[in-house]
Structure formats: structure tokens, C-alpha cells
Amino acid sequence: MTIREKMEKMEKEILSPFATLSISSKGREKEEDPCDIRPVFQRDRDRILHCKAFRRLKNKTQVFLTPKGDHYRTRMSHTLEVSQNARTIAKALRLNEDLVEAIALGHDLGHTPFGHAGEFLLNSLCKEGFRHNEQSVRIVEKLEKNGKGLNLTWEVRDGILNHQTKTMPHTLEGKIVRFSDKIAYINHDIDDAIRAHIMVKEDIPKELRKTLGDTTKERLDRLIHNIIIHSMERDDICMSKEIEEAMRELRRFMFSHVYQNPIAKGEDIKAKGLLKQLYDYYIEHMELIPEKYTKMLEAGETKERIVCDYISGMTDQYAIRKFEEYFLPQAWQVDGY
């Protein structure tokens, strides 16, 4: 019996009857020989962790564009906080921690430079639309490894695709990540907004502070405990009505006071203008896009989709650097005098 087989056996013995077992996965689009050490979801987690798109998250905006300070969240730190929240819940409920972590680490791979500002801009320009959750799946299926993709299991791809509010994953592990994403960004965005002097904690309605807690630590503790308590021994992941409604109200508060705050989002117009010029320029100069993208034209992909693929993969700094290269005058250099 291999180490993997022993671990799969252990899952059957230890995990909840509602857990998604590695051995019960619907599998990959391309069949592979199993690893002798790692079950399929652990293997997926490792593939995501080592891919280029994951590494680029460290230089992509979460909320505050190019913040001056070392402690503001990036898309990478957000992803790690989502993963930690989700693993805590999964472990307490005896669900598949490897599956939860793989989904969490991959859920935001498709985010653009400059956060949601970039996503909204590309969605407005591309006839086929652009949504970061769909782009995350496109990355793991088609774009990583020079077009080969990561060949992840169905359950991981389903969780990545359906982590947003409007959709629902088909596994409890995916539902955990869906909740954990909101819990993470609401709380760390409050922390960042206070650090940026956009708000003080007393701005949060008193009733919400009373229900959810007065500090980040208290809110995380209450929200995570509430999910665990109300999901225990159930074939669902849920909160109490009171806590879930309070979290929705806090999210609405954040939209009106932070996400749509003209001070916090003052650079968004510039970011959108920069990306629009890059988009239009690449549409007219496809030869500037790396061949690993343009070769997909032969497979029937549109120019618009390929330009979206290339731009959305950029970090904030790389997008700015390419804009400067194409649109700002460069110093004239000649030899001698």
C-alpha cells in the first residue's frame, strides 16, 4: 500500500460523511497516473502554489492602489488569509482540508492589476466579458505552463469558479471558501482602511459592532465560530440568520464607505485609463504579445480574449512599466557626443 493509499484510507476513517474524499474525486480532464505520496487535492494545492500566476499575486492590488506602506494587503496576502480561515473551518468540521486549501489558493488567480478597477475595465471592453473567477479557471485550464494548464481536479475548478456571491459550489469545501473569502476581505479591508485614515472603527454602526465584535480579532472569532457551530453534522455550510445578515450589512457599509470612497479609490480612474490604452494598443499590435498567448489565435480564440489574458496576468508594476514604455517619451541615447 502506497503512502497515498494510506492517506486516502485515513480520510475515510476520520473525515465527516459529508466530506469530499480524495478517492471520490470526479477526476481531471486529462487522466494522469496517481502520485504515490499525495492524494489528488493535495497535489492540486501544490500545483497552484508553484505556478507563476500565484507568485504574481504578491504585486497585485487588493483595495488600495500602490499604497505607501508595507502592511497593506495585496492579492497574495488576501489569498493566504482566505486559506487560513477556510482551513480552520474545514478542520473543525472534519471536511477535506486539502481541497479547501487548493480552492482558496486558486480562487483569485485571475484577478487583474489594480484590483476590481481592472476587472471592470476589461469587462467593459471585451465583447465576451471578463470576470476574475472565470479567468482563474481559464488560467489553471489553459494559460499556465505555456498553454498546457495545471490539469486540476473537477472539484477544485468548481470551487474556484463558484466562490463569488452569485454562484454556489457543489462541495461543502467550496462553500467554506466562498464564506471565507468574504470574511477575510471585509475584515482586512476594515483594517487597511483604518490604517489609511479612511475611517475609524467607530464609523462602523454600533449595532454591527455589538453583533459581530469591536475588533478584527473579535469579528473573525465570532464569524468563524458561528459557521462551525451552525454547520456541524450538516450537509451544508451556513451561519445563523442574525450573524449572516449582520455580515451582509457590514459588507454594504464597506461598499459605501471604502470600496466606493472617492479618497480610497481616487486612483481608479487613472488605472482604468492606463489599462484601456494598453488594451487598445495591444489590439493593434498583437506582435508585442508573447507567442504563448498569440498561438491561441490558431485555436479560434479572439484577439480581445488574448489581450485580456495578457493584461489580466500583469502585476501593477508591470502594467505601469509597459505603459511607460509605449506612451511616455524615453531619454534619447547615442554613443559619444
Short mmCIF file of C-alpha atoms in Angstrom, two decimals:
data_model
loop_
_atom_site.label_atom_id
_atom_site.label_comp_id
_atom_site.label_asym_id
_atom_site.label_seq_id
_atom_site.Cartn_x
_atom_site.Cartn_y
_atom_site.Cartn_z
CA MET A 1 0.00 0.00 0.00
CA THR A 2 1.44 3.40 -1.02
CA ILE A 3 1.55 6.44 1.25
CA ARG A 4 -1.22 7.99 -0.86
CA GLU A 5 -3.43 4.96 -0.40
CA LYS A 6 -2.86 5.04 3.36
CA MET A 7 -3.84 8.72 3.42
CA GLU A 8 -6.96 8.01 1.37
CA LYS A 9 -7.86 5.24 3.80
CA MET A 10 -7.32 7.63 6.69
CA GLU A 11 -9.68 10.18 5.09
CA LYS A 12 -12.43 7.55 5.00
CA GLU A 13 -11.92 6.77 8.68
CA ILE A 14 -11.52 10.31 10.02
CA LEU A 15 -13.41 12.76 7.82
CA SER A 16 -17.10 13.61 8.09
CA PRO A 17 -19.58 11.59 5.98
CA PHE A 18 -20.28 14.91 4.22
CA ALA A 19 -16.63 15.47 3.26
CA THR A 20 -15.36 15.21 -0.30
CA LEU A 21 -12.96 12.27 -0.27
CA SER A 22 -9.90 12.42 -2.49
CA ILE A 23 -10.58 8.93 -3.77
CA SER A 24 -14.10 10.01 -4.82
CA SER A 25 -12.96 12.92 -6.99
CA LYS A 26 -14.57 13.28 -10.42
CA GLY A 27 -11.02 13.45 -11.71
CA ARG A 28 -9.10 15.55 -14.20
CA GLU A 29 -9.82 16.44 -17.80
CA LYS A 30 -6.64 14.59 -18.78
CA GLU A 31 -6.11 11.33 -16.96
CA GLU A 32 -2.82 11.00 -15.09
CA ASP A 33 -1.02 8.31 -13.16
CA PRO A 34 -1.65 8.86 -9.44
CA CYS A 35 1.11 10.13 -7.18
CA ASP A 36 2.45 7.53 -4.76
CA ILE A 37 2.60 10.07 -1.93
CA ARG A 38 -0.08 12.75 -2.40
CA PRO A 39 -3.87 12.41 -2.79
CA VAL A 40 -5.32 14.36 -5.72
CA PHE A 41 -6.37 17.51 -3.85
CA GLN A 42 -3.03 17.85 -2.10
CA ARG A 43 -1.39 17.51 -5.50
CA ASP A 44 -3.63 20.29 -6.87
CA ARG A 45 -2.73 22.53 -3.93
CA ASP A 46 0.95 22.06 -4.69
CA ARG A 47 0.48 22.80 -8.39
CA ILE A 48 -1.28 26.08 -7.64
CA LEU A 49 1.29 27.11 -5.04
CA HIS A 50 4.14 26.62 -7.52
CA CYS A 51 2.53 28.26 -10.57
CA LYS A 52 3.54 31.65 -11.93
CA ALA A 53 0.07 33.18 -11.62
CA PHE A 54 0.15 32.55 -7.87
CA ARG A 55 3.52 34.25 -7.45
CA ARG A 56 2.27 37.33 -9.30
CA LEU A 57 -0.47 37.87 -6.69
CA LYS A 58 2.09 39.44 -4.35
CA ASN A 59 2.22 42.50 -6.65
CA LYS A 60 -1.47 42.88 -7.42
CA THR A 61 -3.77 45.36 -5.70
CA GLN A 62 -6.30 44.22 -3.14
CA VAL A 63 -8.11 47.55 -2.46
CA PHE A 64 -5.56 50.34 -2.19
CA LEU A 65 -3.62 51.03 -5.39
CA THR A 66 0.16 51.28 -4.98
CA PRO A 67 -0.11 52.03 -1.24
CA LYS A 68 2.80 53.72 0.52
CA GLY A 69 3.36 51.28 3.35
CA ASP A 70 4.44 47.71 3.88
CA HIS A 71 1.41 46.46 5.77
CA TYR A 72 -1.46 46.93 3.32
CA ARG A 73 -2.90 43.74 1.91
CA THR A 74 -2.09 42.56 -1.57
CA ARG A 75 -3.98 39.93 -3.53
CA MET A 76 -1.44 37.41 -2.19
CA SER A 77 -1.92 38.20 1.48
CA HIS A 78 -5.69 38.20 0.96
CA THR A 79 -5.43 34.72 -0.56
CA LEU A 80 -3.41 33.43 2.38
CA GLU A 81 -5.92 34.85 4.87
CA VAL A 82 -8.79 33.20 2.99
CA SER A 83 -6.88 29.92 3.07
CA GLN A 84 -6.23 30.13 6.80
CA ASN A 85 -9.86 30.93 7.66
CA ALA A 86 -11.09 28.14 5.40
CA ARG A 87 -8.69 25.55 6.80
CA THR A 88 -9.74 26.38 10.35
CA ILE A 89 -13.39 25.81 9.49
CA ALA A 90 -12.70 22.66 7.45
CA LYS A 91 -10.61 21.07 10.18
CA ALA A 92 -13.25 21.73 12.83
CA LEU A 93 -15.98 20.23 10.62
CA ARG A 94 -13.78 17.27 9.59
CA LEU A 95 -14.01 18.21 5.92
CA ASN A 96 -11.24 17.88 3.34
CA GLU A 97 -8.60 20.42 4.28
CA ASP A 98 -6.50 19.76 1.15
CA LEU A 99 -9.46 20.53 -1.12
CA VAL A 100 -10.30 23.68 0.82
CA GLU A 101 -6.72 24.94 0.63
CA ALA A 102 -6.42 24.22 -3.09
CA ILE A 103 -9.60 26.16 -3.85
CA ALA A 104 -8.58 29.04 -1.57
CA LEU A 105 -5.11 29.39 -3.07
CA GLY A 106 -6.51 29.36 -6.61
CA HIS A 107 -9.66 31.41 -6.22
CA ASP A 108 -8.15 34.80 -7.20
CA LEU A 109 -5.50 33.78 -9.75
CA GLY A 110 -7.46 35.57 -12.49
CA HIS A 111 -7.54 38.98 -10.86
CA THR A 112 -6.27 41.89 -12.91
CA PRO A 113 -3.73 44.53 -11.98
CA PHE A 114 -5.27 47.36 -9.93
CA GLY A 115 -7.92 45.14 -8.35
CA HIS A 116 -11.57 45.33 -9.33
CA ALA A 117 -10.93 48.54 -11.27
CA GLY A 118 -9.02 46.48 -13.81
CA GLU A 119 -11.66 43.77 -13.86
CA PHE A 120 -14.49 46.24 -14.53
CA LEU A 121 -12.46 47.93 -17.28
CA LEU A 122 -11.68 44.70 -19.14
CA ASN A 123 -15.28 43.56 -18.76
CA SER A 124 -16.46 46.79 -20.40
CA LEU A 125 -14.01 46.47 -23.31
CA CYS A 126 -14.20 42.78 -24.16
CA LYS A 127 -17.33 41.66 -26.02
CA GLU A 128 -17.06 38.24 -24.38
CA GLY A 129 -16.93 39.86 -20.95
CA PHE A 130 -14.33 39.45 -18.25
CA ARG A 131 -14.87 38.07 -14.74
CA HIS A 132 -11.99 37.21 -12.48
CA ASN A 133 -13.45 33.91 -11.25
CA GLU A 134 -13.81 32.65 -14.83
CA GLN A 135 -10.32 33.92 -15.62
CA SER A 136 -8.95 32.00 -12.63
CA VAL A 137 -10.34 28.79 -14.14
CA ARG A 138 -9.01 29.75 -17.57
CA ILE A 139 -5.54 30.17 -16.07
CA VAL A 140 -5.48 26.72 -14.48
CA GLU A 141 -7.06 25.06 -17.52
CA LYS A 142 -5.35 26.81 -20.45
CA LEU A 143 -2.81 29.50 -19.67
CA GLU A 144 -0.39 28.11 -17.10
CA LYS A 145 2.61 26.04 -18.21
CA ASN A 146 2.67 27.64 -21.66
CA GLY A 147 -0.85 26.61 -22.57
CA LYS A 148 -0.85 23.15 -21.00
CA GLY A 149 -2.70 24.24 -17.87
CA LEU A 150 -2.42 22.62 -14.45
CA ASN A 151 -4.95 19.85 -15.14
CA LEU A 152 -6.67 20.24 -11.77
CA THR A 153 -9.48 18.08 -10.47
CA TRP A 154 -13.11 18.96 -11.17
CA GLU A 155 -13.80 19.79 -7.50
CA VAL A 156 -11.01 22.38 -7.29
CA ARG A 157 -12.04 24.06 -10.53
CA ASP A 158 -15.68 24.09 -9.41
CA GLY A 159 -14.75 25.78 -6.13
CA ILE A 160 -12.63 28.38 -7.89
CA LEU A 161 -15.35 29.18 -10.41
CA ASN A 162 -18.14 29.45 -7.84
CA HIS A 163 -16.51 31.33 -4.98
CA GLN A 164 -18.47 34.55 -5.61
CA THR A 165 -21.78 35.61 -4.07
CA LYS A 166 -23.91 34.96 -7.17
CA THR A 167 -22.89 31.31 -7.60
CA MET A 168 -22.68 28.24 -5.36
CA PRO A 169 -20.03 25.49 -5.33
CA HIS A 170 -21.05 21.84 -5.43
CA THR A 171 -18.91 20.75 -2.45
CA LEU A 172 -19.01 21.78 1.19
CA GLU A 173 -15.32 22.61 0.90
CA GLY A 174 -16.08 25.06 -1.89
CA LYS A 175 -18.84 26.62 0.21
CA ILE A 176 -16.36 27.12 3.04
CA VAL A 177 -14.03 29.07 0.74
CA ARG A 178 -16.97 31.12 -0.53
CA PHE A 179 -17.74 32.25 3.04
CA SER A 180 -14.07 32.58 4.00
CA ASP A 181 -13.38 34.93 1.08
CA LYS A 182 -15.99 37.40 2.33
CA ILE A 183 -14.94 37.06 5.96
CA ALA A 184 -11.32 37.75 5.01
CA TYR A 185 -11.78 40.74 2.73
CA ILE A 186 -14.38 42.51 4.86
CA ASN A 187 -12.18 42.34 7.94
CA HIS A 188 -8.77 43.00 6.43
CA ASP A 189 -10.20 45.85 4.32
CA ILE A 190 -11.51 47.46 7.52
CA ASP A 191 -8.03 47.12 9.00
CA ASP A 192 -6.41 48.65 5.90
CA ALA A 193 -8.98 51.46 5.71
CA ILE A 194 -8.30 52.40 9.33
CA ARG A 195 -4.55 52.32 8.62
CA ALA A 196 -5.14 54.61 5.63
CA HIS A 197 -7.23 57.05 7.73
CA ILE A 198 -10.24 56.45 5.51
CA MET A 199 -12.30 55.55 8.55
CA VAL A 200 -12.12 54.80 12.27
CA LYS A 201 -13.68 51.76 13.84
CA GLU A 202 -16.35 53.95 15.46
CA ASP A 203 -17.68 54.66 11.96
CA ILE A 204 -18.98 51.09 11.85
CA PRO A 205 -22.62 51.16 13.05
CA LYS A 206 -22.82 50.43 16.78
CA GLU A 207 -25.30 47.60 16.30
CA LEU A 208 -22.93 45.81 13.91
CA ARG A 209 -20.04 46.20 16.35
CA LYS A 210 -22.24 44.81 19.10
CA THR A 211 -23.28 41.80 16.99
CA LEU A 212 -20.01 40.97 15.23
CA GLY A 213 -17.37 42.37 17.55
CA ASP A 214 -15.43 45.57 18.01
CA THR A 215 -12.06 44.43 16.63
CA THR A 216 -10.79 42.33 13.74
CA LYS A 217 -9.88 39.55 16.17
CA GLU A 218 -13.35 39.54 17.74
CA ARG A 219 -15.13 39.59 14.37
CA LEU A 220 -13.06 36.76 12.90
CA ASP A 221 -13.57 34.70 16.04
CA ARG A 222 -17.33 35.24 16.07
CA LEU A 223 -17.87 34.66 12.34
CA ILE A 224 -15.75 31.52 12.15
CA HIS A 225 -17.23 30.04 15.33
CA ASN A 226 -20.74 30.79 14.06
CA ILE A 227 -20.14 28.91 10.80
CA ILE A 228 -18.67 25.92 12.62
CA ILE A 229 -21.47 25.73 15.19
CA HIS A 230 -24.29 26.01 12.64
CA SER A 231 -22.68 23.66 10.09
CA MET A 232 -21.72 20.87 12.49
CA GLU A 233 -23.05 17.47 11.37
CA ARG A 234 -24.94 19.07 8.48
CA ASP A 235 -24.70 18.64 4.74
CA ASP A 236 -24.38 22.39 4.33
CA ILE A 237 -22.22 25.34 5.34
CA CYS A 238 -24.22 28.10 6.96
CA MET A 239 -24.43 30.85 9.57
CA SER A 240 -27.16 31.91 11.94
CA LYS A 241 -29.57 34.35 10.33
CA GLU A 242 -28.58 37.14 12.73
CA ILE A 243 -24.84 36.84 12.07
CA GLU A 244 -25.20 36.38 8.31
CA GLU A 245 -27.43 39.43 7.99
CA ALA A 246 -25.00 41.46 10.13
CA MET A 247 -22.14 40.39 7.84
CA ARG A 248 -24.18 41.45 4.80
CA GLU A 249 -24.82 44.84 6.44
CA LEU A 250 -21.12 45.23 7.21
CA ARG A 251 -20.31 44.42 3.59
CA ARG A 252 -22.81 47.05 2.41
CA PHE A 253 -21.22 49.52 4.84
CA MET A 254 -17.79 48.79 3.33
CA PHE A 255 -19.06 49.38 -0.19
CA SER A 256 -20.45 52.79 0.67
CA HIS A 257 -17.61 53.92 2.95
CA VAL A 258 -14.49 52.29 1.47
CA TYR A 259 -14.91 50.48 -1.86
CA GLN A 260 -16.74 53.47 -3.37
CA ASN A 261 -14.95 56.11 -1.29
CA PRO A 262 -13.52 58.80 -3.63
CA ILE A 263 -10.40 59.11 -1.48
CA ALA A 264 -9.72 55.37 -1.24
CA LYS A 265 -10.49 54.80 -4.92
CA GLY A 266 -9.14 58.10 -6.24
CA GLU A 267 -6.53 56.41 -8.40
CA ASP A 268 -9.01 54.07 -10.08
CA ILE A 269 -9.72 56.46 -12.96
CA LYS A 270 -6.01 56.66 -13.74
CA ALA A 271 -5.63 52.89 -13.52
CA LYS A 272 -8.56 52.32 -15.88
CA GLY A 273 -7.19 54.89 -18.31
CA LEU A 274 -3.79 53.20 -18.28
CA LEU A 275 -5.25 49.74 -18.91
CA LYS A 276 -7.57 51.00 -21.65
CA GLN A 277 -4.65 52.48 -23.55
CA LEU A 278 -2.71 49.23 -23.17
CA TYR A 279 -5.74 47.23 -24.33
CA ASP A 280 -6.27 49.37 -27.44
CA TYR A 281 -2.55 49.34 -28.21
CA TYR A 282 -2.23 45.56 -27.98
CA ILE A 283 -5.32 45.04 -30.15
CA GLU A 284 -3.46 46.95 -32.89
CA HIS A 285 -0.05 45.45 -32.10
CA MET A 286 -0.60 41.76 -31.38
CA GLU A 287 3.02 41.10 -32.31
CA LEU A 288 4.04 42.61 -28.96
CA ILE A 289 2.21 39.92 -27.04
CA PRO A 290 4.23 36.77 -26.20
CA GLU A 291 3.77 33.85 -28.58
CA LYS A 292 2.37 31.57 -25.85
CA TYR A 293 -0.73 33.79 -25.96
CA THR A 294 -0.97 34.62 -29.66
CA LYS A 295 -0.68 30.99 -30.74
CA MET A 296 -4.17 30.55 -29.33
CA LEU A 297 -5.47 32.52 -32.33
CA GLU A 298 -4.97 29.33 -34.31
CA ALA A 299 -7.26 27.53 -31.89
CA GLY A 300 -10.06 30.02 -32.53
CA GLU A 301 -9.51 32.43 -29.63
CA THR A 302 -10.33 36.07 -30.37
CA LYS A 303 -7.83 38.91 -30.24
CA GLU A 304 -9.90 40.52 -27.47
CA ARG A 305 -9.71 37.42 -25.28
CA ILE A 306 -5.97 37.05 -25.80
CA VAL A 307 -5.33 40.70 -24.94
CA CYS A 308 -7.44 40.24 -21.79
CA ASP A 309 -5.38 37.16 -20.92
CA TYR A 310 -2.13 39.09 -21.27
CA ILE A 311 -3.19 42.27 -19.47
CA SER A 312 -5.01 40.50 -16.64
CA GLY A 313 -1.88 38.49 -15.91
CA MET A 314 0.20 41.63 -15.38
CA THR A 315 1.18 42.87 -11.94
CA ASP A 316 0.51 46.53 -11.12
CA GLN A 317 4.16 47.41 -11.62
CA TYR A 318 4.49 45.58 -14.92
CA ALA A 319 1.40 47.30 -16.33
CA ILE A 320 2.82 50.68 -15.35
CA ARG A 321 6.19 49.77 -16.87
CA LYS A 322 4.64 48.73 -20.20
CA PHE A 323 2.55 51.92 -20.26
CA GLU A 324 5.69 53.99 -19.74
CA GLU A 325 7.47 52.07 -22.49
CA TYR A 326 4.73 52.64 -25.06
CA PHE A 327 3.35 56.06 -24.16
CA LEU A 328 5.95 58.12 -22.31
CA PRO A 329 8.97 59.70 -24.04
CA GLN A 330 12.20 57.86 -23.35
CA ALA A 331 15.59 59.51 -22.95
CA TRP A 332 17.45 59.65 -26.26
CA GLN A 333 20.65 57.61 -26.12
CA VAL A 334 23.55 57.81 -28.58
CA ASP A 335 27.19 56.87 -28.37
CA GLY A 336 29.65 59.69 -27.88
CA TYR A 337 28.51 63.33 -28.17
#
